[in-house]
Amino acid sequence: MLSNTCKYGIRALSYIAGRSDSGKTVDIKRISEDLNLPTPFMAKILQQLAKNKILKSSKGPNGGFVFLKKPGEISLYDVILIIDGDDFFRNCVIHNRSCESEGKLCPVHDEFTGIRDKITEMFRSTSIEDLVKNKSVSENIIF
Protein backbone atom coordinates (compact mmCIF):
# COMPACT_ATOMS: atom_id res chain seq x y z
CA MET A 1 0.00 0.00 0.00
CA LEU A 2 2.58 2.60 1.07
CA SER A 3 6.24 2.41 0.14
CA ASN A 4 8.79 1.77 2.85
CA THR A 5 10.20 5.21 2.08
CA CYS A 6 6.82 6.76 2.89
CA LYS A 7 6.47 4.73 6.09
CA TYR A 8 9.94 5.84 7.18
CA GLY A 9 9.03 9.45 6.40
CA ILE A 10 5.94 9.24 8.59
CA ARG A 11 7.98 7.62 11.38
CA ALA A 12 10.67 10.32 11.10
CA LEU A 13 8.12 13.15 11.21
CA SER A 14 6.50 11.55 14.26
CA TYR A 15 9.92 11.22 15.88
CA ILE A 16 10.78 14.87 15.20
CA ALA A 17 7.36 16.01 16.45
CA GLY A 18 7.90 14.13 19.70
CA ARG A 19 11.34 15.64 20.24
CA SER A 20 11.42 19.15 18.82
CA ASP A 21 10.62 21.53 21.66
CA SER A 22 9.98 25.14 20.74
CA GLY A 23 11.66 25.09 17.37
CA LYS A 24 14.84 23.21 18.30
CA THR A 25 16.36 21.14 15.53
CA VAL A 26 16.61 17.37 15.75
CA ASP A 27 19.88 15.87 14.51
CA ILE A 28 19.72 13.55 11.48
CA LYS A 29 22.15 11.07 13.04
CA ARG A 30 20.00 10.74 16.13
CA ILE A 31 16.87 10.28 14.03
CA SER A 32 18.43 7.57 11.87
CA GLU A 33 20.04 5.78 14.84
CA ASP A 34 16.85 5.75 16.90
CA LEU A 35 14.77 4.63 13.91
CA ASN A 36 17.48 2.12 12.94
CA LEU A 37 17.76 3.42 9.38
CA PRO A 38 20.84 4.42 7.37
CA THR A 39 21.63 8.13 7.72
CA PRO A 40 21.99 8.80 3.95
CA PHE A 41 18.61 7.18 3.27
CA MET A 42 16.93 9.13 6.08
CA ALA A 43 18.58 12.34 4.88
CA LYS A 44 17.16 11.82 1.38
CA ILE A 45 13.64 11.38 2.78
CA LEU A 46 13.88 14.40 5.07
CA GLN A 47 15.33 16.58 2.31
CA GLN A 48 12.33 15.70 0.16
CA LEU A 49 10.04 16.84 2.99
CA ALA A 50 12.12 20.02 3.40
CA LYS A 51 11.92 20.73 -0.33
CA ASN A 52 8.12 20.56 0.03
CA LYS A 53 8.06 23.01 2.97
CA ILE A 54 7.16 20.49 5.67
CA LEU A 55 10.56 20.70 7.37
CA LYS A 56 13.46 23.10 7.43
CA SER A 57 16.99 21.74 7.40
CA SER A 58 20.02 23.48 8.81
CA LYS A 59 23.68 22.57 8.74
CA GLY A 60 26.39 22.93 11.33
CA PRO A 61 26.98 21.83 14.92
CA ASN A 62 23.42 22.66 15.94
CA GLY A 63 21.96 21.58 12.62
CA GLY A 64 19.20 19.16 11.91
CA PHE A 65 15.55 19.32 11.04
CA VAL A 66 12.67 21.33 12.44
CA PHE A 67 9.07 21.74 11.33
CA LEU A 68 8.09 24.64 9.08
CA LYS A 69 4.44 23.72 9.53
CA LYS A 70 2.86 22.71 12.81
CA PRO A 71 2.59 18.90 13.12
CA GLY A 72 -1.16 19.33 13.58
CA GLU A 73 -1.37 20.92 10.12
CA ILE A 74 0.43 18.06 8.34
CA SER A 75 -1.85 15.20 7.38
CA LEU A 76 -0.69 11.71 6.51
CA TYR A 77 -2.27 12.38 3.13
CA ASP A 78 0.11 15.33 2.61
CA VAL A 79 3.14 13.17 3.43
CA ILE A 80 1.99 10.32 1.18
CA LEU A 81 1.48 12.69 -1.76
CA ILE A 82 4.96 14.17 -1.29
CA ILE A 83 6.78 10.85 -1.00
CA ASP A 84 4.70 8.34 -2.98
CA GLY A 85 2.61 10.56 -5.22
CA ASP A 86 -1.09 10.02 -5.83
CA ASP A 87 -1.00 6.55 -7.42
CA PHE A 88 -2.54 4.87 -4.38
CA PHE A 89 -5.44 7.32 -4.47
CA ARG A 90 -6.07 6.92 -8.22
CA ASN A 91 -4.91 3.53 -9.43
CA CYS A 92 -6.71 0.22 -9.63
CA VAL A 93 -5.90 -2.42 -7.04
CA ILE A 94 -5.20 -4.96 -9.82
CA HIS A 95 -3.65 -2.82 -12.56
CA ASN A 96 -0.96 -0.19 -12.31
CA ARG A 97 -3.27 2.49 -13.69
CA SER A 98 -6.77 3.86 -13.28
CA CYS A 99 -9.61 1.51 -14.25
CA GLU A 100 -11.35 4.41 -15.95
CA SER A 101 -8.38 4.91 -18.28
CA GLU A 102 -9.01 1.48 -19.78
CA GLY A 103 -12.66 2.11 -20.50
CA LYS A 104 -13.77 -0.90 -18.45
CA LEU A 105 -13.70 -1.52 -14.74
CA CYS A 106 -11.81 -4.34 -13.05
CA PRO A 107 -13.78 -7.01 -11.11
CA VAL A 108 -13.14 -5.39 -7.71
CA HIS A 109 -13.40 -1.74 -8.76
CA ASP A 110 -16.62 -0.79 -6.96
CA GLU A 111 -15.75 -2.53 -3.70
CA PHE A 112 -12.17 -1.24 -3.66
CA THR A 113 -13.24 2.32 -4.48
CA GLY A 114 -15.34 2.43 -1.31
CA ILE A 115 -12.51 1.04 0.79
CA ARG A 116 -9.97 3.39 -0.77
CA ASP A 117 -12.26 6.37 -0.12
CA LYS A 118 -12.44 5.44 3.59
CA ILE A 119 -8.66 5.00 3.80
CA THR A 120 -8.14 8.31 2.00
CA GLU A 121 -10.42 10.09 4.45
CA MET A 122 -8.52 8.55 7.38
CA PHE A 123 -5.20 9.74 5.89
CA ARG A 124 -6.66 13.23 5.31
CA SER A 125 -8.03 13.51 8.85
CA THR A 126 -4.99 12.13 10.71
CA SER A 127 -2.14 14.54 11.41
CA ILE A 128 1.42 13.94 12.52
CA GLU A 129 0.41 15.51 15.82
CA ASP A 130 -2.34 12.90 16.19
CA LEU A 131 0.28 10.18 15.96
CA VAL A 132 2.34 11.56 18.84
CA LYS A 133 -0.44 12.64 21.21
CA ASN A 134 -0.49 9.29 22.98
CA LYS A 135 2.97 8.37 24.33
CA SER A 136 2.45 4.60 24.00
CA VAL A 137 1.26 4.98 20.41
CA SER A 138 4.17 7.25 19.47
CA GLU A 139 6.68 4.80 20.94
CA ASN A 140 5.18 2.05 18.76
CA ILE A 141 5.67 4.21 15.67
CA ILE A 142 9.39 4.44 16.27
CA PHE A 143 9.98 0.70 16.58
Coordinates of N, CA and C in Angstrom, one line a residue:
M1 N 0.8 -1.2 0.0 CA 0.0 0.0 0.0 C 0.9 1.3 0.0
L2 N 1.7 1.5 1.1 CA 2.6 2.6 1.1 C 4.0 2.1 0.9
S3 N 4.8 2.8 0.3 CA 6.2 2.4 0.1 C 6.9 2.5 1.5
N4 N 8.0 1.7 1.6 CA 8.8 1.8 2.9 C 9.3 3.2 3.1
T5 N 9.7 3.8 2.0 CA 10.2 5.2 2.1 C 9.1 6.1 2.7
C6 N 7.9 6.0 2.3 CA 6.8 6.8 2.9 C 6.6 6.4 4.4
K7 N 6.6 5.1 4.7 CA 6.5 4.7 6.1 C 7.6 5.3 6.9
Y8 N 8.8 5.3 6.4 CA 9.9 5.8 7.2 C 9.8 7.4 7.3
G9 N 9.3 8.0 6.3 CA 9.0 9.5 6.4 C 8.0 9.8 7.5
I10 N 7.0 9.0 7.6 CA 5.9 9.2 8.6 C 6.5 9.0 10.0
R11 N 7.3 7.9 10.1 CA 8.0 7.6 11.4 C 8.9 8.7 11.8
A12 N 9.7 9.2 10.8 CA 10.7 10.3 11.1 C 10.0 11.6 11.5
L13 N 8.9 12.0 10.8 CA 8.1 13.1 11.2 C 7.5 13.0 12.6
S14 N 7.0 11.8 12.9 CA 6.5 11.6 14.3 C 7.6 11.7 15.3
Y15 N 8.8 11.1 15.0 CA 9.9 11.2 15.9 C 10.3 12.7 16.1
I16 N 10.4 13.5 15.1 CA 10.8 14.9 15.2 C 9.7 15.6 16.0
A17 N 8.5 15.3 15.7 CA 7.4 16.0 16.4 C 7.4 15.7 17.9
G18 N 7.8 14.5 18.3 CA 7.9 14.1 19.7 C 9.1 14.7 20.4
R19 N 10.1 15.2 19.6 CA 11.3 15.6 20.2 C 11.8 17.1 20.0
S20 N 11.0 17.8 19.1 CA 11.4 19.2 18.8 C 10.6 20.1 19.7
D21 N 11.3 20.6 20.8 CA 10.6 21.5 21.7 C 10.9 22.9 21.2
S22 N 9.9 23.7 21.1 CA 10.0 25.1 20.7 C 11.0 25.5 19.6
G23 N 10.9 24.8 18.5 CA 11.7 25.1 17.4 C 13.1 24.6 17.4
K24 N 13.5 23.7 18.3 CA 14.8 23.2 18.3 C 15.0 22.1 17.2
T25 N 16.1 22.1 16.6 CA 16.4 21.1 15.5 C 16.6 19.8 16.1
V26 N 16.3 18.8 15.4 CA 16.6 17.4 15.7 C 17.6 16.8 14.8
D27 N 18.7 16.3 15.3 CA 19.9 15.9 14.5 C 19.6 14.6 13.7
I28 N 20.0 14.7 12.4 CA 19.7 13.6 11.5 C 20.3 12.2 12.0
K29 N 21.5 12.3 12.6 CA 22.1 11.1 13.0 C 21.3 10.4 14.2
R30 N 20.8 11.3 15.0 CA 20.0 10.7 16.1 C 18.7 10.1 15.6
I31 N 18.1 10.8 14.6 CA 16.9 10.3 14.0 C 17.1 8.9 13.4
S32 N 18.2 8.8 12.6 CA 18.4 7.6 11.9 C 18.9 6.5 12.8
E33 N 19.6 6.8 13.9 CA 20.0 5.8 14.8 C 18.8 5.3 15.6
D34 N 18.0 6.2 16.1 CA 16.9 5.7 16.9 C 15.8 5.0 16.1
L35 N 15.7 5.3 14.8 CA 14.8 4.6 13.9 C 15.4 3.4 13.2
N36 N 16.7 3.2 13.5 CA 17.5 2.1 12.9 C 17.5 2.1 11.4
L37 N 17.7 3.3 10.8 CA 17.8 3.4 9.4 C 19.1 4.1 9.0
P38 N 19.6 3.8 7.8 CA 20.8 4.4 7.4 C 20.7 5.9 7.2
T39 N 21.7 6.7 7.7 CA 21.6 8.1 7.7 C 21.5 8.7 6.3
P40 N 22.2 8.2 5.3 CA 22.0 8.8 4.0 C 20.6 8.6 3.4
F41 N 20.0 7.4 3.7 CA 18.6 7.2 3.3 C 17.6 8.1 4.0
M42 N 17.8 8.2 5.3 CA 16.9 9.1 6.1 C 17.1 10.6 5.6
A43 N 18.3 11.0 5.3 CA 18.6 12.3 4.9 C 17.8 12.6 3.6
K44 N 17.8 11.7 2.7 CA 17.2 11.8 1.4 C 15.7 12.0 1.6
I45 N 15.1 11.3 2.5 CA 13.6 11.4 2.8 C 13.3 12.7 3.4
L46 N 14.1 13.1 4.4 CA 13.9 14.4 5.1 C 14.1 15.6 4.2
Q47 N 15.1 15.5 3.3 CA 15.3 16.6 2.3 C 14.1 16.7 1.4
Q48 N 13.5 15.6 1.0 CA 12.3 15.7 0.2 C 11.2 16.4 0.9
L49 N 11.1 16.2 2.2 CA 10.0 16.8 3.0 C 10.4 18.3 3.2
A50 N 11.7 18.6 3.3 CA 12.1 20.0 3.4 C 11.9 20.8 2.1
K51 N 12.1 20.1 1.0 CA 11.9 20.7 -0.3 C 10.4 21.1 -0.5
N52 N 9.6 20.3 0.1 CA 8.1 20.6 0.0 C 7.6 21.4 1.2
K53 N 8.4 22.0 1.9 CA 8.1 23.0 3.0 C 7.4 22.4 4.2
I54 N 7.7 21.1 4.4 CA 7.2 20.5 5.7 C 8.2 20.7 6.8
L55 N 9.5 20.5 6.4 CA 10.6 20.7 7.4 C 11.5 21.8 6.9
K56 N 12.3 22.2 7.8 CA 13.5 23.1 7.4 C 14.7 22.4 7.9
S57 N 15.7 22.4 7.0 CA 17.0 21.7 7.4 C 18.0 22.8 7.6
S58 N 18.9 22.6 8.6 CA 20.0 23.5 8.8 C 21.3 22.7 9.1
K59 N 22.4 23.2 8.6 CA 23.7 22.6 8.7 C 24.4 23.1 9.9
G60 N 25.5 22.4 10.3 CA 26.4 22.9 11.3 C 26.2 22.2 12.6
P61 N 27.0 22.6 13.7 CA 27.0 21.8 14.9 C 25.6 21.7 15.6
N62 N 24.8 22.7 15.4 CA 23.4 22.7 15.9 C 22.4 22.4 14.9
G63 N 22.8 21.8 13.8 CA 22.0 21.6 12.6 C 21.0 20.4 12.8
G64 N 20.2 20.2 11.9 CA 19.2 19.2 11.9 C 17.9 19.6 11.2
F65 N 16.8 19.0 11.7 CA 15.5 19.3 11.0 C 14.6 19.8 12.1
V66 N 13.7 20.8 11.6 CA 12.7 21.3 12.4 C 11.5 21.6 11.5
F67 N 10.3 21.5 12.1 CA 9.1 21.7 11.3 C 8.9 23.2 10.8
L68 N 8.5 23.3 9.6 CA 8.1 24.6 9.1 C 6.6 24.8 9.3
K69 N 5.9 23.7 9.2 CA 4.4 23.7 9.5 C 4.3 23.1 10.9
K70 N 3.2 23.4 11.5 CA 2.9 22.7 12.8 C 2.5 21.3 12.5
P71 N 2.9 20.3 13.3 CA 2.6 18.9 13.1 C 1.1 18.6 13.0
G72 N 0.3 19.5 13.7 CA -1.2 19.3 13.6 C -1.7 19.7 12.2
E73 N -0.9 20.5 11.4 CA -1.4 20.9 10.1 C -0.9 20.0 9.0
I74 N -0.1 19.0 9.3 CA 0.4 18.1 8.3 C -0.3 16.7 8.4
S75 N -1.1 16.5 7.4 CA -1.9 15.2 7.4 C -1.0 14.1 6.8
L76 N -1.4 12.9 7.1 CA -0.7 11.7 6.5 C -0.9 11.8 5.0
Y77 N -2.0 12.2 4.6 CA -2.3 12.4 3.1 C -1.2 13.3 2.5
D78 N -0.9 14.4 3.1 CA 0.1 15.3 2.6 C 1.5 14.6 2.4
V79 N 1.8 13.9 3.5 CA 3.1 13.2 3.4 C 3.2 12.1 2.3
I80 N 2.1 11.4 2.2 CA 2.0 10.3 1.2 C 2.1 10.9 -0.2
L81 N 1.4 12.0 -0.4 CA 1.5 12.7 -1.8 C 2.9 13.1 -2.1
I82 N 3.6 13.7 -1.1 CA 5.0 14.2 -1.3 C 5.9 13.0 -1.6
I83 N 5.8 11.9 -0.9 CA 6.8 10.8 -1.0 C 6.4 9.8 -2.1
D84 N 5.1 9.4 -2.1 CA 4.7 8.3 -3.0 C 3.9 8.8 -4.2
G85 N 3.5 10.1 -4.1 CA 2.6 10.6 -5.2 C 1.2 10.1 -5.0
D86 N 0.3 10.3 -6.0 CA -1.1 10.0 -5.8 C -1.5 8.7 -6.4
D87 N -0.6 7.8 -6.8 CA -1.0 6.5 -7.4 C -2.0 5.7 -6.6
F88 N -1.7 5.6 -5.3 CA -2.5 4.9 -4.4 C -4.0 5.4 -4.4
F89 N -4.1 6.7 -4.5 CA -5.4 7.3 -4.5 C -6.2 7.3 -5.8
R90 N -5.5 6.9 -6.9 CA -6.1 6.9 -8.2 C -6.1 5.5 -8.9
N91 N -5.1 4.7 -8.6 CA -4.9 3.5 -9.4 C -5.8 2.4 -8.9
C92 N -6.0 1.5 -9.9 CA -6.7 0.2 -9.6 C -5.9 -0.7 -8.7
V93 N -6.6 -1.5 -7.9 CA -5.9 -2.4 -7.0 C -5.2 -3.6 -7.8
I94 N -5.7 -3.9 -9.0 CA -5.2 -5.0 -9.8 C -4.2 -4.5 -10.8
H95 N -4.5 -3.4 -11.5 CA -3.7 -2.8 -12.6 C -2.8 -1.7 -12.0
N96 N -1.8 -1.3 -12.7 CA -1.0 -0.2 -12.3 C -1.4 1.1 -13.0
R97 N -2.7 1.3 -13.1 CA -3.3 2.5 -13.7 C -4.7 2.6 -13.2
S98 N -5.4 3.7 -13.6 CA -6.8 3.9 -13.3 C -7.7 3.0 -14.1
C99 N -8.7 2.3 -13.5 CA -9.6 1.5 -14.3 C -10.3 2.3 -15.3
E100 N -10.6 3.6 -15.0 CA -11.3 4.4 -15.9 C -10.5 4.7 -17.2
S101 N -9.2 4.6 -17.1 CA -8.4 4.9 -18.3 C -8.5 3.8 -19.3
E102 N -8.9 2.6 -18.9 CA -9.0 1.5 -19.8 C -10.4 1.4 -20.4
G103 N -11.3 2.1 -19.9 CA -12.7 2.1 -20.5 C -13.5 1.0 -19.9
K104 N -13.0 0.1 -19.1 CA -13.8 -0.9 -18.4 C -13.2 -1.1 -17.0
L105 N -14.1 -1.4 -16.1 CA -13.7 -1.5 -14.7 C -13.2 -2.9 -14.4
C106 N -12.3 -3.0 -13.5 CA -11.8 -4.3 -13.0 C -12.9 -5.0 -12.2
P107 N -12.8 -6.3 -11.9 CA -13.8 -7.0 -11.1 C -14.0 -6.5 -9.7
V108 N -13.0 -5.8 -9.1 CA -13.1 -5.4 -7.7 C -13.2 -3.9 -7.6
H109 N -13.4 -3.2 -8.7 CA -13.4 -1.7 -8.8 C -14.4 -1.1 -7.8
D110 N -15.6 -1.5 -7.8 CA -16.6 -0.8 -7.0 C -16.3 -1.0 -5.5
E111 N -16.0 -2.2 -5.1 CA -15.8 -2.5 -3.7 C -14.5 -1.8 -3.2
F112 N -13.4 -1.9 -4.0 CA -12.2 -1.2 -3.7 C -12.3 0.3 -3.6
T113 N -13.1 0.9 -4.5 CA -13.2 2.3 -4.5 C -13.8 2.8 -3.1
G114 N -14.8 2.1 -2.6 CA -15.3 2.4 -1.3 C -14.3 2.3 -0.2
I115 N -13.6 1.2 -0.2 CA -12.5 1.0 0.8 C -11.4 2.1 0.7
R116 N -11.0 2.4 -0.5 CA -10.0 3.4 -0.8 C -10.5 4.8 -0.3
D117 N -11.7 5.1 -0.6 CA -12.3 6.4 -0.1 C -12.2 6.5 1.4
K118 N -12.5 5.4 2.1 CA -12.4 5.4 3.6 C -11.0 5.6 4.1
I119 N -10.1 4.9 3.4 CA -8.7 5.0 3.8 C -8.2 6.4 3.5
T120 N -8.5 7.0 2.4 CA -8.1 8.3 2.0 C -8.6 9.3 3.0
E121 N -9.9 9.2 3.4 CA -10.4 10.1 4.5 C -9.7 10.0 5.8
M122 N -9.3 8.7 6.2 CA -8.5 8.5 7.4 C -7.2 9.2 7.3
F123 N -6.5 9.1 6.1 CA -5.2 9.7 5.9 C -5.3 11.3 5.9
R124 N -6.4 11.8 5.3 CA -6.7 13.2 5.3 C -6.9 13.8 6.7
S125 N -7.6 13.0 7.5 CA -8.0 13.5 8.9 C -7.1 13.2 10.0
T126 N -6.0 12.5 9.7 CA -5.0 12.1 10.7 C -3.7 13.0 10.5
S127 N -3.3 13.7 11.5 CA -2.1 14.5 11.4 C -0.9 13.9 12.1
I128 N 0.2 14.4 11.8 CA 1.4 13.9 12.5 C 1.3 14.1 14.0
E129 N 0.7 15.3 14.4 CA 0.4 15.5 15.8 C -0.5 14.4 16.4
D130 N -1.5 14.0 15.7 CA -2.3 12.9 16.2 C -1.5 11.6 16.5
L131 N -0.5 11.4 15.7 CA 0.3 10.2 16.0 C 1.1 10.2 17.2
V132 N 1.5 11.4 17.7 CA 2.3 11.6 18.8 C 1.6 12.0 20.1
K133 N 0.3 12.2 20.0 CA -0.4 12.6 21.2 C -0.3 11.6 22.3
N134 N -0.5 10.4 22.0 CA -0.5 9.3 23.0 C 0.9 8.7 23.0
K135 N 1.6 8.8 24.2 CA 3.0 8.4 24.3 C 3.2 6.9 23.9
S136 N 2.3 6.0 24.3 CA 2.5 4.6 24.0 C 2.3 4.4 22.5
V137 N 1.4 5.1 21.9 CA 1.3 5.0 20.4 C 2.5 5.5 19.7
S138 N 3.0 6.7 20.1 CA 4.2 7.3 19.5 C 5.4 6.4 19.6
E139 N 5.5 5.7 20.8 CA 6.7 4.8 20.9 C 6.6 3.6 20.0
N140 N 5.4 3.2 19.7 CA 5.2 2.1 18.8 C 5.5 2.5 17.3
I141 N 5.4 3.7 17.0 CA 5.7 4.2 15.7 C 7.2 4.1 15.4
I142 N 7.9 4.4 16.4 CA 9.4 4.4 16.3 C 9.9 3.0 16.0
F143 N 9.4 2.1 16.7 CA 10.0 0.7 16.6 C 9.3 -0.2 15.6

